[in-house]
């Protein structure tokens, strides 16, 4: 096998960019994807300069099914193998169940769950092939879920439901595919100091949130595990007097 490869969605900033940094430092060849080309290009250029990593970029909107399928096809054409698939792209929704427009619910489900399902389906043949060529290591799927998929929070019904379903999807993929050397792990953090959490700054200071690098460290650790080690879900809470909180 040549050096390992990873595909990371939502990779232009925040958690996705932090995971890309970690894997680039470990010698991975990367496909980075995000919705907007300029930010994606800037992140790729920075990582190339810092690490010398080979980086392929694909602009893709996870709400568009053709984009999701084209993303995996582009990675396969570029690298021909896939050791780690990082499902990080997602959208946030905010609103009471009584008031949330169904179009916002649909958006959360489509981007946070349906797109992830399609990308996994498209990736499985390449993941199986890669796992067969590296039987001690296998191939990994790492999905960024949320602690709200484990412990609900008011006004995050659609977001939390989509993430709870994503956690369940990871478990099912492992049950079905671990025989082929492919396992899936969810990481479910509380509030992380990224753009997506800016709306919460009045209640939680950025200095009290998790760092994107905290999540990246866990993703990198999962990528190093043997094929026999299965991590269904890692919940990461913030420090304080209550464990099960975002």
GROMACS .gro file of C-alpha atoms in nm:
model
  246
    1UNK     CA    1   0.000   0.000   0.000
    2UNK     CA    2   0.104   0.356  -0.065
    3UNK     CA    3   0.073   0.616   0.209
    4UNK     CA    4  -0.271   0.641   0.362
    5UNK     CA    5  -0.548   0.864   0.228
    6UNK     CA    6  -0.842   1.039   0.388
    7UNK     CA    7  -1.146   1.226   0.262
    8UNK     CA    8  -1.272   1.502   0.492
    9UNK     CA    9  -1.594   1.696   0.439
   10UNK     CA   10  -1.650   2.041   0.586
   11UNK     CA   11  -1.273   2.076   0.578
   12UNK     CA   12  -1.221   2.446   0.508
   13UNK     CA   13  -1.244   2.558   0.871
   14UNK     CA   14  -1.323   2.458   1.227
   15UNK     CA   15  -1.318   2.091   1.323
   16UNK     CA   16  -1.270   1.971   0.967
   17UNK     CA   17  -0.963   2.188   0.914
   18UNK     CA   18  -0.820   2.077   1.250
   19UNK     CA   19  -0.861   1.709   1.156
   20UNK     CA   20  -0.703   1.778   0.817
   21UNK     CA   21  -0.406   1.937   0.992
   22UNK     CA   22  -0.357   1.632   1.215
   23UNK     CA   23  -0.379   1.380   0.934
   24UNK     CA   24  -0.156   1.586   0.704
   25UNK     CA   25   0.106   1.595   0.979
   26UNK     CA   26   0.084   1.215   0.997
   27UNK     CA   27   0.157   1.183   0.627
   28UNK     CA   28  -0.188   1.127   0.482
   29UNK     CA   29  -0.277   1.226   0.129
   30UNK     CA   30  -0.602   1.419   0.159
   31UNK     CA   31  -0.915   1.505  -0.029
   32UNK     CA   32  -1.068   1.812   0.133
   33UNK     CA   33  -1.422   1.918   0.058
   34UNK     CA   34  -1.637   2.216   0.149
   35UNK     CA   35  -1.920   2.412  -0.007
   36UNK     CA   36  -1.720   2.724  -0.091
   37UNK     CA   37  -1.414   2.704  -0.314
   38UNK     CA   38  -1.216   3.010  -0.184
   39UNK     CA   39  -1.197   2.898   0.180
   40UNK     CA   40  -1.125   2.542   0.076
   41UNK     CA   41  -0.840   2.654  -0.148
   42UNK     CA   42  -0.691   2.871   0.130
   43UNK     CA   43  -0.694   2.583   0.379
   44UNK     CA   44  -0.537   2.346   0.127
   45UNK     CA   45  -0.259   2.591   0.043
   46UNK     CA   46  -0.185   2.648   0.411
   47UNK     CA   47  -0.159   2.277   0.482
   48UNK     CA   48   0.061   2.216   0.179
   49UNK     CA   49   0.298   2.490   0.295
   50UNK     CA   50   0.306   2.364   0.655
   51UNK     CA   51   0.320   1.988   0.601
   52UNK     CA   52   0.406   1.920   0.238
   53UNK     CA   53   0.101   1.695   0.215
   54UNK     CA   54  -0.057   1.601  -0.117
   55UNK     CA   55  -0.402   1.760  -0.108
   56UNK     CA   56  -0.687   1.729  -0.355
   57UNK     CA   57  -0.982   1.969  -0.321
   58UNK     CA   58  -1.343   1.924  -0.430
   59UNK     CA   59  -1.610   2.189  -0.377
   60UNK     CA   60  -1.936   2.010  -0.296
   61UNK     CA   61  -2.271   2.103  -0.145
   62UNK     CA   62  -2.390   1.824   0.083
   63UNK     CA   63  -2.750   1.927   0.017
   64UNK     CA   64  -2.705   1.829  -0.350
   65UNK     CA   65  -2.700   1.453  -0.408
   66UNK     CA   66  -2.504   1.476  -0.733
   67UNK     CA   67  -2.232   1.671  -0.550
   68UNK     CA   68  -2.209   1.404  -0.282
   69UNK     CA   69  -2.167   1.125  -0.536
   70UNK     CA   70  -1.921   1.327  -0.746
   71UNK     CA   71  -1.709   1.395  -0.437
   72UNK     CA   72  -1.636   1.028  -0.374
   73UNK     CA   73  -1.580   0.963  -0.745
   74UNK     CA   74  -1.323   1.244  -0.756
   75UNK     CA   75  -1.137   1.107  -0.454
   76UNK     CA   76  -1.134   0.756  -0.602
   77UNK     CA   77  -1.001   0.884  -0.934
   78UNK     CA   78  -0.729   1.085  -0.759
   79UNK     CA   79  -0.604   0.829  -0.505
   80UNK     CA   80  -0.759   0.487  -0.572
   81UNK     CA   81  -0.787   0.404  -0.202
   82UNK     CA   82  -0.960   0.537   0.110
   83UNK     CA   83  -0.828   0.462   0.457
   84UNK     CA   84  -1.030   0.718   0.655
   85UNK     CA   85  -1.360   0.885   0.565
   86UNK     CA   86  -1.434   1.184   0.790
   87UNK     CA   87  -1.798   1.298   0.781
   88UNK     CA   88  -1.776   1.646   0.925
   89UNK     CA   89  -1.996   1.867   0.706
   90UNK     CA   90  -2.324   1.965   0.867
   91UNK     CA   91  -2.576   2.240   0.932
   92UNK     CA   92  -2.726   2.374   1.252
   93UNK     CA   93  -3.094   2.448   1.308
   94UNK     CA   94  -3.248   2.637   1.598
   95UNK     CA   95  -3.609   2.659   1.706
   96UNK     CA   96  -3.879   2.517   1.930
   97UNK     CA   97  -4.055   2.204   1.807
   98UNK     CA   98  -4.382   2.399   1.803
   99UNK     CA   99  -4.241   2.667   1.573
  100UNK     CA  100  -3.966   2.507   1.360
  101UNK     CA  101  -4.050   2.524   0.988
  102UNK     CA  102  -4.052   2.181   0.825
  103UNK     CA  103  -3.812   2.309   0.560
  104UNK     CA  104  -3.553   2.363   0.836
  105UNK     CA  105  -3.615   2.013   0.969
  106UNK     CA  106  -3.575   1.874   0.617
  107UNK     CA  107  -3.249   2.064   0.568
  108UNK     CA  108  -3.101   1.921   0.889
  109UNK     CA  109  -3.200   1.567   0.797
  110UNK     CA  110  -3.084   1.600   0.435
  111UNK     CA  111  -2.740   1.743   0.515
  112UNK     CA  112  -2.663   1.585   0.852
  113UNK     CA  113  -2.798   1.237   0.779
  114UNK     CA  114  -2.909   1.166   0.422
  115UNK     CA  115  -2.591   1.304   0.263
  116UNK     CA  116  -2.380   1.105   0.511
  117UNK     CA  117  -2.573   0.787   0.425
  118UNK     CA  118  -2.516   0.840   0.053
  119UNK     CA  119  -2.147   0.918   0.099
  120UNK     CA  120  -2.098   0.603   0.306
  121UNK     CA  121  -2.277   0.396   0.042
  122UNK     CA  122  -2.059   0.541  -0.232
  123UNK     CA  123  -1.741   0.494  -0.027
  124UNK     CA  124  -1.793   0.136   0.094
  125UNK     CA  125  -1.648  -0.044  -0.210
  126UNK     CA  126  -1.329   0.162  -0.187
  127UNK     CA  127  -1.314   0.130   0.193
  128UNK     CA  128  -1.348  -0.250   0.165
  129UNK     CA  129  -1.077  -0.266  -0.100
  130UNK     CA  130  -0.842  -0.055   0.112
  131UNK     CA  131  -0.915  -0.261   0.425
  132UNK     CA  132  -0.835  -0.581   0.239
  133UNK     CA  133  -0.496  -0.439   0.145
  134UNK     CA  134  -0.425  -0.334   0.507
  135UNK     CA  135  -0.581  -0.615   0.713
  136UNK     CA  136  -0.418  -0.516   1.042
  137UNK     CA  137  -0.548  -0.160   1.021
  138UNK     CA  138  -0.866  -0.184   0.818
  139UNK     CA  139  -1.048   0.129   0.708
  140UNK     CA  140  -1.231   0.381   0.924
  141UNK     CA  141  -1.536   0.603   0.903
  142UNK     CA  142  -1.536   0.889   1.154
  143UNK     CA  143  -1.858   1.091   1.181
  144UNK     CA  144  -1.888   1.419   1.368
  145UNK     CA  145  -2.213   1.392   1.562
  146UNK     CA  146  -2.301   1.597   1.873
  147UNK     CA  147  -2.368   1.551   2.241
  148UNK     CA  148  -2.721   1.672   2.158
  149UNK     CA  149  -2.764   1.340   1.978
  150UNK     CA  150  -2.714   1.173   2.319
  151UNK     CA  151  -2.859   1.428   2.565
  152UNK     CA  152  -3.121   1.654   2.411
  153UNK     CA  153  -3.117   2.032   2.438
  154UNK     CA  154  -3.415   2.264   2.398
  155UNK     CA  155  -3.445   2.433   2.057
  156UNK     CA  156  -3.212   2.180   1.893
  157UNK     CA  157  -3.473   1.918   1.805
  158UNK     CA  158  -3.395   1.875   1.434
  159UNK     CA  159  -3.019   1.904   1.483
  160UNK     CA  160  -3.016   1.662   1.776
  161UNK     CA  161  -3.241   1.413   1.597
  162UNK     CA  162  -3.018   1.415   1.290
  163UNK     CA  163  -2.710   1.356   1.503
  164UNK     CA  164  -2.875   1.079   1.707
  165UNK     CA  165  -2.959   0.906   1.380
  166UNK     CA  166  -2.601   0.954   1.259
  167UNK     CA  167  -2.470   0.782   1.573
  168UNK     CA  168  -2.708   0.490   1.510
  169UNK     CA  169  -2.600   0.474   1.145
  170UNK     CA  170  -2.236   0.443   1.251
  171UNK     CA  171  -2.320   0.152   1.480
  172UNK     CA  172  -2.511  -0.027   1.206
  173UNK     CA  173  -2.231   0.022   0.954
  174UNK     CA  174  -1.988  -0.137   1.199
  175UNK     CA  175  -2.221  -0.433   1.259
  176UNK     CA  176  -2.255  -0.492   0.885
  177UNK     CA  177  -1.907  -0.404   0.761
  178UNK     CA  178  -1.657  -0.494   1.034
  179UNK     CA  179  -1.630  -0.838   0.874
  180UNK     CA  180  -1.490  -0.651   0.574
  181UNK     CA  181  -1.245  -0.454   0.790
  182UNK     CA  182  -1.451  -0.134   0.788
  183UNK     CA  183  -1.569   0.024   1.114
  184UNK     CA  184  -1.750   0.350   1.191
  185UNK     CA  185  -1.712   0.575   1.494
  186UNK     CA  186  -1.909   0.882   1.596
  187UNK     CA  187  -1.759   1.168   1.796
  188UNK     CA  188  -2.021   1.364   1.993
  189UNK     CA  189  -1.878   1.684   2.140
  190UNK     CA  190  -2.043   1.963   2.332
  191UNK     CA  191  -2.005   2.317   2.209
  192UNK     CA  192  -1.682   2.361   2.014
  193UNK     CA  193  -1.534   2.706   1.955
  194UNK     CA  194  -1.613   2.730   1.583
  195UNK     CA  195  -1.829   2.952   1.365
  196UNK     CA  196  -2.125   2.717   1.414
  197UNK     CA  197  -2.127   2.789   1.789
  198UNK     CA  198  -2.118   3.169   1.764
  199UNK     CA  199  -2.492   3.191   1.833
  200UNK     CA  200  -2.425   3.051   2.184
  201UNK     CA  201  -2.159   3.305   2.286
  202UNK     CA  202  -2.402   3.502   2.506
  203UNK     CA  203  -2.449   3.194   2.724
  204UNK     CA  204  -2.114   3.015   2.684
  205UNK     CA  205  -1.792   3.210   2.637
  206UNK     CA  206  -1.563   3.082   2.362
  207UNK     CA  207  -1.294   3.026   2.627
  208UNK     CA  208  -1.526   2.776   2.799
  209UNK     CA  209  -1.597   2.577   2.484
  210UNK     CA  210  -1.407   2.278   2.356
  211UNK     CA  211  -1.124   2.345   2.112
  212UNK     CA  212  -1.144   2.212   1.758
  213UNK     CA  213  -0.810   2.047   1.823
  214UNK     CA  214  -0.965   1.844   2.109
  215UNK     CA  215  -1.190   1.676   1.856
  216UNK     CA  216  -0.911   1.643   1.601
  217UNK     CA  217  -0.696   1.456   1.853
  218UNK     CA  218  -0.973   1.200   1.904
  219UNK     CA  219  -1.025   1.156   1.530
  220UNK     CA  220  -0.653   1.099   1.480
  221UNK     CA  221  -0.649   0.845   1.763
  222UNK     CA  222  -0.936   0.648   1.607
  223UNK     CA  223  -0.749   0.643   1.276
  224UNK     CA  224  -0.454   0.467   1.445
  225UNK     CA  225  -0.655   0.180   1.598
  226UNK     CA  226  -0.623  -0.177   1.483
  227UNK     CA  227  -0.899  -0.342   1.283
  228UNK     CA  228  -1.011  -0.526   1.600
  229UNK     CA  229  -1.087  -0.209   1.796
  230UNK     CA  230  -1.438  -0.068   1.763
  231UNK     CA  231  -1.532   0.271   1.908
  232UNK     CA  232  -1.908   0.323   1.859
  233UNK     CA  233  -1.928   0.677   1.999
  234UNK     CA  234  -1.709   0.916   2.196
  235UNK     CA  235  -1.900   1.178   2.397
  236UNK     CA  236  -1.699   1.487   2.491
  237UNK     CA  237  -1.853   1.719   2.749
  238UNK     CA  238  -1.725   2.054   2.873
  239UNK     CA  239  -1.581   2.096   3.220
  240UNK     CA  240  -1.819   2.207   3.493
  241UNK     CA  241  -2.077   2.080   3.740
  242UNK     CA  242  -2.288   1.890   3.486
  243UNK     CA  243  -2.156   1.607   3.269
  244UNK     CA  244  -2.436   1.558   3.018
  245UNK     CA  245  -2.447   1.905   2.871
  246UNK     CA  246  -2.343   2.063   2.547
   0.00000   0.00000   0.00000
